[in-house]
XYZ file of N, CA and C in Angstrom:
834
model
N -29.872 -5.838 -31.869
C -29.072 -5.078 -30.916
C -29.368 -3.388 -31.230
N -29.479 -2.915 -31.135
C -29.577 -1.224 -31.457
C -28.428 -0.552 -30.162
N -27.205 -0.134 -31.051
C -26.462 0.275 -29.940
C -25.651 1.912 -30.137
N -25.006 2.586 -29.864
C -24.479 3.822 -30.049
C -22.598 3.681 -29.271
N -22.042 4.242 -30.358
C -21.182 4.380 -29.993
C -20.707 6.007 -29.889
N -19.533 6.018 -28.575
C -19.041 7.200 -28.282
C -17.768 7.160 -27.984
N -17.153 8.528 -27.604
C -15.785 8.555 -27.234
C -15.747 9.497 -26.215
N -14.610 9.236 -25.112
C -14.212 10.553 -24.636
C -12.837 10.711 -24.279
N -12.274 11.686 -25.053
C -11.154 11.761 -25.561
C -10.523 10.617 -26.397
N -11.124 10.364 -26.968
C -10.619 9.024 -27.699
C -10.923 7.747 -27.185
N -11.492 7.342 -26.263
C -11.374 6.106 -25.005
C -12.861 6.195 -25.734
N -12.879 5.018 -26.733
C -14.421 4.237 -27.274
C -14.757 3.240 -26.588
N -16.401 3.519 -26.743
C -16.951 2.295 -25.884
C -18.642 1.939 -27.047
N -18.447 0.732 -26.873
C -20.125 0.624 -27.831
C -20.911 0.578 -26.569
N -22.031 1.323 -26.574
C -23.159 1.612 -25.771
C -24.260 0.906 -25.670
N -25.231 0.000 -24.912
C -26.463 -0.429 -24.600
C -27.006 -0.220 -23.579
N -27.884 0.364 -24.604
C -29.668 0.877 -23.644
C -29.944 -0.673 -22.926
N -29.657 -1.009 -21.410
C -30.335 -1.833 -20.609
C -31.434 -1.787 -20.447
N -32.768 -0.894 -20.586
C -33.463 -0.745 -20.343
C -34.419 -1.134 -21.533
N -33.417 -1.757 -22.738
C -34.999 -1.790 -23.292
C -33.753 -2.461 -24.241
N -32.567 -3.305 -24.535
C -31.653 -4.692 -24.536
C -31.562 -5.342 -23.883
N -31.596 -6.747 -23.836
C -31.176 -7.559 -22.976
C -29.893 -8.409 -22.976
N -28.929 -8.255 -23.214
C -27.806 -9.202 -22.799
C -27.599 -10.024 -22.162
N -27.960 -11.610 -22.711
C -27.112 -12.540 -21.983
C -25.648 -12.636 -21.602
N -24.643 -12.450 -22.144
C -23.586 -12.985 -22.060
C -22.449 -11.579 -22.568
N -22.350 -10.554 -21.360
C -21.844 -9.229 -22.156
C -20.437 -9.747 -21.994
N -19.653 -10.377 -21.416
C -17.823 -10.807 -21.911
C -17.850 -11.225 -22.720
N -18.400 -11.955 -23.972
C -18.246 -12.469 -25.366
C -19.195 -11.076 -25.963
N -19.899 -10.599 -26.289
C -20.908 -9.299 -26.857
C -19.189 -8.501 -26.674
N -18.558 -8.158 -25.663
C -17.980 -6.943 -25.613
C -16.672 -7.663 -26.200
N -16.028 -8.912 -26.772
C -15.168 -9.385 -27.591
C -15.960 -9.213 -28.788
N -16.765 -9.332 -28.935
C -16.948 -9.133 -30.682
C -17.265 -7.817 -31.023
N -17.457 -6.887 -30.165
C -18.140 -5.651 -30.438
C -16.785 -5.012 -30.606
N -15.854 -5.512 -29.998
C -14.817 -4.686 -29.608
C -13.875 -4.678 -30.908
N -13.724 -5.733 -31.647
C -13.113 -6.249 -32.783
C -12.913 -5.231 -33.874
N -11.528 -4.264 -34.069
C -11.599 -3.609 -35.085
C -11.614 -3.607 -36.489
N -11.403 -5.007 -36.706
C -11.872 -5.363 -37.926
C -12.874 -6.361 -38.872
N -13.463 -7.279 -37.404
C -14.315 -8.066 -37.405
C -15.785 -7.521 -36.891
N -15.972 -6.478 -36.007
C -16.703 -5.598 -35.633
C -16.943 -4.302 -35.150
N -17.735 -3.843 -34.167
C -17.723 -2.753 -34.562
C -16.713 -1.123 -34.345
N -14.911 -1.956 -33.537
C -14.355 -1.506 -33.525
C -14.895 -0.569 -31.743
N -13.934 -0.883 -30.551
C -14.179 -0.278 -29.923
C -12.889 -0.509 -28.433
N -13.074 0.119 -27.693
C -12.105 -0.452 -26.159
C -13.159 -1.439 -25.713
N -14.220 -1.446 -25.918
C -14.712 -2.659 -25.053
C -16.389 -1.992 -24.690
N -17.276 -2.376 -23.684
C -18.869 -2.875 -24.225
C -19.283 -2.005 -22.625
N -20.084 -1.111 -22.510
C -20.584 -0.449 -21.238
C -22.184 -0.534 -21.660
N -22.983 -1.591 -21.003
C -24.195 -1.592 -20.266
C -24.825 -0.312 -19.986
N -25.750 0.056 -19.966
C -26.808 1.588 -19.474
C -28.263 0.196 -18.796
N -27.964 0.624 -17.335
C -28.785 -0.763 -16.943
C -29.570 0.495 -15.519
N -30.700 -0.287 -15.484
C -31.492 -0.012 -13.931
C -30.700 0.362 -12.803
N -30.936 1.009 -11.794
C -30.270 0.865 -10.454
C -31.502 0.691 -9.612
N -31.085 0.246 -8.334
C -31.866 0.044 -7.146
C -31.210 1.173 -6.284
N -29.572 1.518 -6.368
C -29.309 2.669 -5.427
C -28.858 3.813 -6.402
N -28.931 4.343 -7.449
C -28.806 5.522 -7.869
C -29.526 5.076 -9.425
N -29.634 6.708 -10.144
C -30.429 7.012 -11.091
C -29.938 5.628 -12.082
N -28.618 5.273 -12.363
C -28.282 4.255 -13.508
C -27.294 3.429 -12.492
N -26.961 2.911 -13.709
C -26.085 1.830 -13.202
C -24.976 1.421 -14.168
N -23.549 1.274 -14.426
C -22.563 1.423 -15.738
C -21.770 0.255 -15.658
N -22.764 -1.128 -16.353
C -21.653 -2.355 -16.124
C -20.466 -2.173 -17.715
N -19.431 -1.840 -17.450
C -17.912 -2.264 -17.612
C -17.164 -2.962 -18.437
N -17.404 -3.560 -20.004
C -16.313 -5.100 -20.425
C -14.934 -4.182 -21.293
N -14.230 -4.696 -20.399
C -12.794 -4.641 -21.594
C -13.033 -5.422 -23.050
N -11.938 -4.630 -24.015
C -11.784 -5.652 -25.305
C -11.555 -7.073 -24.702
N -11.232 -7.388 -24.146
C -10.819 -8.955 -23.741
C -12.033 -9.782 -23.337
N -13.257 -9.098 -23.101
C -14.229 -8.655 -22.447
C -13.978 -9.742 -20.717
N -12.947 -9.133 -20.317
C -12.833 -8.904 -18.441
C -14.056 -8.049 -18.044
N -14.173 -7.774 -17.137
C -15.079 -6.656 -16.360
C -14.114 -5.888 -15.327
N -14.132 -4.484 -15.754
C -13.133 -3.526 -15.546
C -14.643 -2.483 -13.891
N -14.207 -2.308 -12.734
C -15.196 -1.158 -11.948
C -15.185 -0.532 -12.308
N -14.411 0.393 -13.106
C -14.824 1.963 -13.313
C -14.248 2.482 -14.798
N -14.755 3.311 -15.032
C -14.427 4.168 -16.538
C -14.629 5.140 -16.702
N -13.547 5.875 -16.113
C -13.731 7.552 -16.298
C -14.211 8.090 -16.974
N -13.514 7.536 -18.187
C -13.981 8.473 -19.774
C -15.681 7.393 -19.766
N -15.257 6.828 -19.836
C -16.470 5.623 -19.710
C -18.481 6.351 -19.224
N -17.728 6.796 -18.038
C -18.361 7.452 -17.517
C -19.233 8.260 -17.524
N -18.912 9.746 -18.178
C -18.755 10.819 -18.669
C -20.078 10.591 -20.282
N -19.075 9.544 -20.730
C -20.443 9.378 -22.027
C -21.697 8.526 -21.595
N -22.140 7.948 -20.547
C -23.086 7.373 -19.878
C -23.608 8.740 -19.492
N -23.592 9.669 -18.704
C -24.169 10.576 -18.632
C -24.691 11.231 -19.834
N -23.824 11.760 -21.132
C -24.568 11.872 -22.012
C -25.575 10.955 -22.837
N -25.231 10.148 -22.627
C -26.063 9.107 -23.183
C -27.748 9.662 -22.620
N -27.934 9.343 -20.910
C -28.819 9.219 -20.893
C -29.576 10.766 -20.785
N -28.916 11.683 -21.043
C -29.431 12.762 -20.923
C -29.638 13.540 -22.609
N -29.195 13.070 -23.433
C -29.274 13.307 -24.664
C -30.693 12.104 -25.381
N -30.253 10.921 -25.067
C -31.236 10.219 -25.387
C -32.902 9.938 -24.925
N -32.899 11.231 -23.336
C -34.103 11.270 -22.830
C -35.035 10.362 -21.341
N -33.628 9.717 -21.236
C -33.511 9.443 -20.073
C -33.569 9.648 -18.751
N -33.132 11.021 -19.335
C -33.533 11.770 -17.789
C -33.287 13.140 -17.992
N -33.413 14.223 -17.575
C -33.815 15.497 -17.418
C -33.032 16.541 -16.594
N -32.097 15.999 -15.575
C -31.781 15.967 -14.369
C -30.131 16.416 -14.975
N -29.547 17.171 -14.445
C -28.478 17.500 -15.060
C -27.247 17.781 -13.625
N -27.625 16.822 -12.818
C -26.903 16.546 -11.661
C -27.624 15.070 -11.490
N -26.838 13.928 -12.151
C -27.282 12.573 -11.984
C -26.198 11.858 -11.062
N -26.791 10.783 -10.758
C -26.008 9.044 -9.750
C -26.135 8.325 -11.132
N -24.844 7.816 -10.846
C -24.538 6.237 -11.819
C -24.069 5.491 -11.034
N -24.386 3.672 -10.322
C -24.214 2.992 -10.493
C -22.377 2.544 -10.606
N -21.033 1.953 -10.051
C -20.437 1.490 -10.852
C -19.647 0.183 -9.356
N -19.009 -0.668 -9.997
C -18.682 -1.302 -8.792
C -17.288 -0.550 -8.077
N -17.121 0.652 -8.451
C -15.813 1.253 -7.814
C -17.054 2.054 -6.790
N -18.331 2.108 -6.374
C -19.357 2.831 -5.753
C -19.723 3.502 -6.354
N -20.585 4.718 -6.233
C -22.106 5.888 -6.633
C -21.022 7.048 -7.077
N -20.646 7.160 -8.350
C -20.348 8.703 -8.843
C -21.644 9.458 -8.857
N -21.263 10.871 -8.620
C -21.964 11.667 -8.662
C -21.547 12.961 -10.025
N -22.859 12.885 -10.876
C -21.842 13.602 -12.270
C -22.752 14.735 -12.572
N -22.051 15.693 -12.673
C -22.648 17.278 -13.090
C -22.568 17.595 -14.579
N -23.956 18.094 -15.163
C -23.085 17.907 -16.845
C -23.750 19.058 -17.479
N -23.201 20.130 -17.976
C -22.739 20.970 -18.688
C -23.684 20.835 -20.092
N -24.736 21.606 -20.462
C -25.822 21.144 -20.976
C -25.656 22.698 -22.066
N -25.716 22.376 -23.686
C -25.599 23.375 -24.395
C -26.158 23.233 -25.851
N -27.399 24.128 -26.181
C -28.271 23.540 -27.209
C -28.909 22.103 -26.810
N -29.564 21.895 -25.175
C -30.370 20.891 -25.768
C -29.089 19.265 -25.761
N -27.844 19.544 -25.308
C -27.414 18.573 -25.641
C -25.887 18.289 -24.473
N -25.672 17.647 -23.878
C -24.096 17.846 -23.302
C -23.645 17.631 -23.636
N -22.392 18.423 -23.479
C -21.584 18.965 -23.901
C -19.749 18.452 -23.271
N -20.546 18.720 -21.990
C -19.492 18.408 -20.740
C -19.535 17.620 -19.598
N -18.924 16.726 -18.780
C -19.193 16.063 -17.943
C -18.228 16.487 -16.659
N -18.467 16.728 -15.559
C -17.770 16.919 -14.063
C -18.117 15.618 -13.686
N -17.234 14.876 -13.063
C -17.054 13.836 -12.172
C -16.473 13.707 -11.029
N -17.508 13.042 -9.651
C -17.043 13.363 -8.274
C -16.282 11.638 -8.399
N -15.281 11.620 -8.662
C -14.470 10.612 -8.600
C -14.005 9.675 -7.411
N -14.265 10.208 -5.900
C -14.356 10.184 -4.954
C -12.416 9.845 -4.619
N -12.342 9.377 -3.564
C -10.686 9.441 -2.650
C -10.223 8.704 -3.585
N -9.248 9.235 -4.166
C -8.091 8.395 -4.330
C -7.549 6.721 -2.762
N -7.603 5.861 -3.798
C -7.573 4.595 -2.638
C -5.916 4.500 -2.438
N -5.003 4.283 -1.276
C -3.702 4.166 -1.493
C -2.518 3.249 -1.005
N -3.854 2.323 -0.047
C -3.371 1.308 0.493
C -2.892 0.476 -0.067
N -1.330 -0.299 0.306
C -1.315 -1.586 -0.653
C -2.066 -2.903 -0.756
N -2.463 -3.189 -0.032
C -3.834 -3.864 -0.285
C -4.655 -3.920 -0.759
N -5.574 -2.341 -0.413
C -6.730 -2.436 -1.497
C -6.402 -1.615 -2.323
N -5.255 -1.788 -3.328
C -4.886 -1.052 -4.713
C -5.748 -2.486 -5.528
N -5.301 -3.401 -5.502
C -4.222 -4.163 -4.775
C -2.270 -4.131 -5.792
N -1.243 -3.726 -4.637
C -0.177 -4.550 -5.148
C 0.766 -4.725 -4.241
N 1.888 -5.375 -4.628
C 2.496 -6.154 -3.412
C 3.802 -5.252 -3.407
N 3.931 -3.763 -3.153
C 4.857 -3.523 -2.769
C 4.468 -3.212 -1.334
N 5.305 -2.727 -0.293
C 4.922 -2.513 1.365
C 5.233 -0.814 1.176
N 4.742 -0.181 2.212
C 4.237 1.609 2.146
C 3.007 1.730 2.439
N 2.745 2.684 2.998
C 1.345 3.437 2.489
C 1.286 5.175 2.838
N 1.580 5.785 1.907
C 1.608 5.392 -0.192
C 2.874 4.788 -0.181
N 2.457 4.231 -1.694
C 3.378 3.252 -2.300
C 3.762 4.851 -3.253
N 4.707 5.595 -3.328
C 5.773 6.533 -3.510
C 6.791 6.110 -4.043
N 6.723 6.236 -6.002
C 8.291 6.245 -5.765
C 9.507 4.954 -5.633
N 8.302 4.126 -5.698
C 9.579 2.584 -5.066
C 10.184 2.232 -6.878
N 11.732 1.758 -6.375
C 11.241 1.029 -7.550
C 11.029 -0.021 -7.550
N 10.762 -0.550 -9.640
C 10.424 -1.857 -10.464
C 10.832 -1.892 -11.135
N 11.316 -3.312 -11.326
C 12.235 -3.622 -13.018
C 11.353 -4.353 -13.570
N 11.544 -3.786 -15.063
C 10.245 -4.278 -15.952
C 12.064 -4.536 -17.069
N 11.578 -5.710 -17.562
C 12.893 -5.883 -18.728
C 14.338 -5.183 -18.243
N 15.175 -5.491 -17.540
C 16.297 -5.421 -16.658
C 16.205 -3.575 -16.745
N 14.772 -2.991 -17.205
C 15.280 -1.675 -16.410
C 14.664 -1.008 -15.727
N 14.832 -0.319 -14.528
C 14.524 0.412 -13.260
C 13.629 1.736 -13.926
N 12.176 1.296 -13.062
C 11.227 2.553 -13.258
C 10.705 2.806 -11.825
N 10.766 4.031 -11.285
C 10.141 4.859 -10.034
C 8.567 4.612 -9.875
N 7.875 4.021 -9.343
C 6.942 3.337 -9.510
C 5.763 4.467 -8.101
N 4.117 4.742 -8.151
C 3.784 5.106 -7.804
C 2.283 4.767 -7.747
N 2.314 4.041 -6.867
C 0.279 3.261 -7.030
C -0.744 3.624 -6.404
N -1.659 3.490 -7.292
C -3.067 4.570 -6.925
C -4.086 4.084 -7.459
N -5.786 3.794 -6.338
C -6.354 3.045 -7.017
C -7.762 4.091 -7.104
N -7.650 3.995 -8.514
C -9.505 5.393 -8.298
C -11.133 4.173 -8.294
N -10.916 3.095 -8.015
C -11.735 2.563 -8.030
C -11.072 0.643 -9.197
N -10.309 1.365 -9.452
C -9.059 -0.194 -10.347
C -7.936 0.542 -10.085
N -7.074 -0.765 -10.265
C -5.829 -0.391 -10.196
C -4.819 0.520 -10.963
N -4.162 1.365 -10.582
C -2.751 2.061 -11.324
C -1.454 1.669 -10.942
N -0.591 2.210 -11.650
C 0.712 2.039 -11.840
C 0.887 3.188 -12.300
N 1.830 4.085 -11.691
C 1.900 5.574 -12.630
C 3.825 5.746 -12.555
N 3.998 5.974 -13.319
C 6.168 6.444 -13.518
C 5.904 7.608 -14.647
N 7.004 8.337 -13.799
C 6.852 9.847 -14.062
C 8.780 9.305 -14.895
N 8.706 9.836 -16.288
C 9.733 9.911 -16.948
C 10.577 11.217 -17.491
N 11.544 10.997 -17.753
C 12.469 12.052 -18.473
C 12.400 11.887 -20.311
N 12.657 10.575 -20.446
C 12.258 10.250 -22.487
C 10.800 11.317 -22.342
N 10.595 11.533 -23.471
C 9.220 11.822 -23.783
C 8.067 10.664 -24.188
N 6.941 10.529 -23.520
C 6.218 9.304 -23.820
C 5.615 9.420 -24.902
N 5.125 9.950 -25.852
C 4.943 9.961 -27.508
C 6.097 8.766 -27.948
N 7.352 8.621 -27.502
C 8.399 7.861 -28.144
C 8.570 6.781 -27.199
N 7.262 6.332 -26.353
C 7.559 5.035 -26.072
C 7.069 3.463 -26.881
N 7.965 2.640 -26.728
C 7.211 1.107 -26.969
C 6.448 0.959 -26.368
N 5.176 1.671 -26.392
C 3.954 1.118 -25.392
C 3.781 -0.271 -25.697
N 3.653 -1.356 -26.944
C 3.020 -2.294 -27.167
C 3.826 -3.285 -26.444
N 4.863 -3.046 -26.632
C 6.313 -3.684 -25.908
C 6.328 -3.663 -23.786
N 6.362 -2.656 -23.266
C 6.405 -2.858 -22.143
C 5.034 -2.819 -21.507
N 4.257 -2.246 -21.951
C 2.710 -2.699 -21.555
C 2.222 -3.883 -21.180
N 2.515 -4.654 -22.039
C 1.785 -5.823 -21.523
C 3.057 -6.627 -20.074
N 4.280 -6.078 -20.002
C 4.960 -6.661 -19.131
C 4.385 -6.271 -17.831
N 4.214 -4.780 -17.490
C 3.996 -3.701 -16.305
C 2.263 -4.026 -16.250
N 1.453 -5.131 -16.933
C 0.400 -5.237 -16.909
C 0.129 -6.687 -16.008
N 0.984 -7.035 -16.452
C 0.742 -8.582 -16.025
C 1.872 -9.406 -14.893
N 2.825 -8.266 -14.455
C 3.630 -8.299 -13.744
C 3.266 -9.150 -12.284
N 3.885 -9.882 -11.310
C 3.741 -10.300 -10.429
C 3.166 -9.638 -9.004
N 3.541 -8.323 -9.129
C 3.741 -7.141 -7.800
C 2.053 -6.623 -7.751
N 1.464 -7.111 -9.102
C -0.034 -6.782 -9.807
C -0.870 -8.087 -9.565
N -1.691 -8.255 -8.799
C -2.634 -9.674 -8.799
C -3.497 -9.674 -9.333
N -4.023 -8.264 -9.871
C -5.521 -8.502 -10.036
C -5.113 -7.303 -11.655
N -3.890 -7.895 -12.230
C -3.013 -7.035 -13.353
C -3.380 -5.272 -12.722
N -2.700 -4.843 -14.066
C -2.964 -3.604 -14.076
C -2.537 -2.216 -14.772
N -3.064 -1.190 -14.758
C -3.246 -0.055 -15.649
C -2.508 0.490 -15.630
N -1.218 0.546 -16.380
C -0.052 1.675 -16.372
C -0.039 2.789 -17.396
N 0.257 3.734 -16.349
C 0.705 5.113 -17.209
C 1.692 5.880 -17.110
N 2.479 6.379 -18.536
C 3.651 6.668 -18.452
C 3.423 8.431 -19.016
N 3.884 9.454 -17.809
C 3.679 10.498 -17.898
C 5.016 11.698 -17.752
N 4.834 12.423 -18.427
C 5.971 14.025 -18.816
C 5.078 15.367 -17.919
N 5.917 15.320 -16.688
C 5.597 16.385 -16.311
C 6.267 17.834 -16.936
N 5.444 18.770 -17.251
C 5.685 19.846 -18.449
C 5.855 20.812 -17.794
N 4.851 20.897 -16.714
C 5.162 22.184 -15.423
C 4.178 21.614 -14.521
N 4.293 22.870 -13.581
C 3.148 22.098 -12.302
C 1.744 21.990 -12.599
N 1.489 22.631 -13.433
C -0.004 22.405 -13.899
C -0.443 21.709 -15.091
N 0.903 20.801 -15.659
C 0.674 19.777 -17.141
C 1.522 19.336 -16.972
N 0.643 17.918 -17.777
C 1.266 17.074 -17.880
C 1.014 16.227 -18.947
N 2.035 15.631 -20.221
C 1.405 14.512 -21.146
C 1.507 13.089 -20.389
N 0.708 12.466 -20.685
C 0.594 10.899 -20.680
C 0.336 9.951 -21.399
N 0.686 8.669 -21.537
C -0.123 7.657 -22.406
C -0.419 6.495 -21.102
N -0.721 5.336 -21.487
C -1.810 4.554 -20.849
C -1.380 2.965 -21.228
N -1.806 2.729 -20.717
C -2.000 0.949 -20.956
C -2.590 0.421 -20.372
N -4.286 0.063 -20.733
C -5.331 -0.785 -19.672
C -4.833 -2.106 -19.819
N -5.193 -2.740 -18.780
C -5.277 -3.828 -18.812
C -6.783 -4.524 -19.639
N -6.357 -5.470 -19.679
C -7.621 -6.319 -20.661
C -7.650 -5.465 -22.301
N -7.386 -3.854 -22.861
C -7.708 -3.538 -23.690
C -6.142 -3.019 -24.604
N -5.441 -2.595 -24.004
C -3.623 -2.711 -24.386
C -4.014 -1.014 -24.373
N -3.166 -0.142 -25.447
C -3.155 1.091 -25.533
C -4.150 1.875 -25.418
N -5.023 3.127 -24.797
C -5.835 3.740 -25.759
C -5.612 4.914 -25.622
N -6.395 5.538 -26.005
C -6.296 7.002 -26.432
C -6.538 7.666 -25.033
N -6.746 7.528 -23.975
C -7.268 8.362 -22.936
C -7.343 7.222 -21.705
N -7.824 7.681 -20.608
C -8.388 6.624 -19.551
C -8.205 7.810 -18.422
N -9.570 7.650 -18.020
C -9.882 8.618 -16.926
C -9.492 8.478 -15.623
N -9.318 6.445 -15.224
C -9.206 6.634 -13.787
C -7.666 6.611 -13.680
N -7.403 6.322 -14.823
C -5.950 6.740 -15.161
C -5.285 8.229 -14.966
N -5.730 8.959 -15.771
C -5.977 10.404 -15.850
C -5.694 11.092 -14.134
N -6.718 10.305 -13.548
C -6.282 10.580 -11.691
C -5.425 10.242 -10.769
N -5.314 9.268 -11.538
C -4.198 8.136 -10.785
C -2.977 9.130 -10.603
N -2.777 9.742 -12.120
C -1.717 10.419 -12.544
C -1.373 11.345 -11.996
N -2.542 12.125 -11.740
C -2.107 13.609 -11.238
C -2.374 13.165 -9.712
N -2.890 12.307 -9.639
C -3.016 11.511 -7.118
C -1.238 11.741 -7.536
N -0.536 10.727 -7.907
C 0.410 10.277 -8.039
C 1.585 11.688 -8.104
N 1.583 12.333 -9.501
C 2.389 13.518 -9.878
C 2.335 14.579 -7.857
N 1.222 14.785 -7.465
C 1.064 15.276 -6.334
C 2.244 14.974 -5.136
N 1.757 13.855 -4.884
C 2.228 12.716 -3.608
C 3.379 13.076 -4.105
N 4.483 13.022 -5.378
C 5.745 13.281 -5.761
C 6.023 14.563 -5.515
N 5.148 15.771 -5.179
C 5.846 16.980 -5.473
C 6.003 17.398 -6.414
N 5.258 17.233 -7.946
C 5.418 16.981 -9.082
C 4.637 18.344 -10.134
N 3.644 18.248 -9.414
C 2.592 18.956 -10.158
C 1.773 20.139 -8.128
N 1.090 21.755 -8.991
C 0.285 21.489 -8.062
C -1.370 20.622 -8.151
N -2.172 21.168 -7.174
C -3.147 20.446 -7.260
C -4.348 20.283 -8.441
N -4.018 21.208 -8.793
C -5.422 21.347 -10.444
C -4.430 20.909 -11.591
N -4.561 20.364 -12.289
C -3.503 19.961 -13.943
C -4.320 19.377 -15.274
N -4.288 20.093 -15.821
C -4.312 19.801 -17.555
C -3.615 18.634 -18.074
N -4.596 17.778 -18.306
C -3.537 16.319 -18.900
C -3.574 16.112 -19.922
N -2.314 16.455 -20.698
C -2.558 15.888 -22.910
C -2.746 14.791 -22.610
N -3.245 14.202 -23.397
C -3.869 12.506 -23.325
C -3.381 12.449 -25.328
N -3.291 11.344 -25.895
C -3.109 10.736 -26.890
C -5.076 11.731 -27.986
N -6.239 11.635 -27.445
C -6.899 12.139 -27.353
C -7.857 13.069 -27.208
N -6.824 14.011 -26.490
C -7.325 14.792 -26.018
C -7.162 15.491 -24.575
N -7.730 16.251 -24.023
C -7.064 16.776 -22.533
C -7.817 16.502 -21.370
N -8.004 16.339 -20.097
C -8.729 16.245 -19.753
C -8.149 17.291 -18.091
N -9.366 17.791 -17.593
C -8.718 18.272 -16.262
C -9.512 17.933 -14.727
N -7.922 17.898 -14.351
C -8.607 16.823 -12.691
C -8.144 17.906 -11.160
N -8.396 17.481 -10.560
C -8.348 18.267 -9.822
C -8.895 17.246 -7.916
N -7.332 17.321 -7.298
C -8.095 16.534 -6.351
C -7.757 17.402 -5.017
N -8.926 17.435 -4.246
C -9.475 18.903 -3.240
C -8.889 18.091 -2.145
N -7.908 18.501 -1.366
C -6.872 17.431 -0.401
C -7.732 17.481 0.694
N -8.101 18.852 0.953
C -8.912 19.097 1.789
C -10.182 18.198 2.241
N -10.916 17.360 1.229
C -12.180 16.810 1.257
C -11.835 15.474 0.683
N -10.179 15.376 0.505
C -9.860 13.994 -0.167
C -11.212 13.233 -1.253
N -11.331 14.460 -2.305
C -12.536 13.824 -3.367
C -11.136 14.668 -4.496
N -11.196 13.488 -5.369
C -10.563 13.910 -7.180
C -11.905 14.471 -8.318
N -11.970 14.927 -8.634
C -12.857 15.370 -9.717
C -11.916 15.183 -11.253
N -12.838 14.797 -12.257
C -12.475 14.903 -13.275
C -13.791 15.608 -14.323
N -13.086 16.802 -14.998
C -13.468 17.132 -15.963
C -13.453 16.798 -17.852
N -14.428 16.201 -18.694
C -14.157 16.544 -19.989
C -15.096 15.988 -20.914
N -14.643 16.377 -22.427
C -15.844 15.869 -23.121
C -16.966 14.768 -23.421
N -17.517 14.724 -23.996
C -18.263 13.250 -24.328
C -18.933 13.246 -25.536
N -18.482 12.471 -26.768
C -19.293 12.586 -27.713
C -19.816 11.325 -28.368
N -20.953 11.548 -29.571
C -21.236 10.579 -29.741
C -20.682 10.385 -31.066
N -20.638 9.030 -31.582
C -19.922 8.678 -32.984
C -21.056 8.357 -34.097
N -21.802 7.601 -33.245
C -23.056 7.009 -34.483
C -23.584 5.717 -33.939
N -25.290 6.021 -34.463
C -25.875 4.892 -33.823
C -25.878 3.688 -34.737
N -25.995 2.795 -34.148
C -26.174 1.939 -35.551
C -27.027 0.266 -35.116
N -27.050 -0.532 -35.805
C -27.747 -1.806 -35.242
C -27.029 -3.296 -36.095
N -26.721 -3.928 -34.610
C -26.192 -5.328 -35.124
C -26.774 -6.397 -34.586
N -26.597 -7.628 -35.456
C -27.375 -8.822 -35.417
C -26.710 -9.949 -34.214
N -26.838 -10.395 -33.323
C -26.325 -11.286 -32.976
C -26.862 -12.266 -32.036
């Protein structure tokens, strides 16, 4: 099986061209290739498939083999792949996901995609649609006790569920492998949850770390970054356009509240191409 490893702000996946490769068990394949000691090493597997309703389909699997609805960093890399590898010559494309069809605008330099702007759609704020077990719509700044400590959390779905908490302490010093799984598997989140821990630097800048369900801590999460900016705006902490500092780089997030659409702009990079026997 031929593959390409790509990363967006350090959020790395193994990409497989579903137009030419037949994958019978993507869940197991994702577990195999994601292993950083015995596999290729990644946060998961993404298949680039034909679509009847869009230009392409993105099928995304976490490192534990579970299917996820959407991946913001992953979808930017899909856009780069299909252009750079000659599957399209369009600079505006649509990609089908389990979270709906997304429209992407590609910035091309010297024949290669350098930057991708993604229309991530409207944030989902109704608790039953996120889903989460809190009351109120939206769920903003509500208390949640994790390991005997109370956090104020805001819940948002960008096609997949996110729980965002803003901290005074430096998020870079958090023991995320300890607290992340407790958030992920808390009973208030029936489908588990991605959790974002953020510092407000000023009204146009955030710093964030993320614990992703099924993958653990990653260097970046596109949907999580969008959810964090939506949460920061709902809490009155930032303006509508925010630069977010992640462990793997920066993403620019804009929430057009008049149109109720979130835009994410960021890089996509090819790491290497390879072939593996499966």
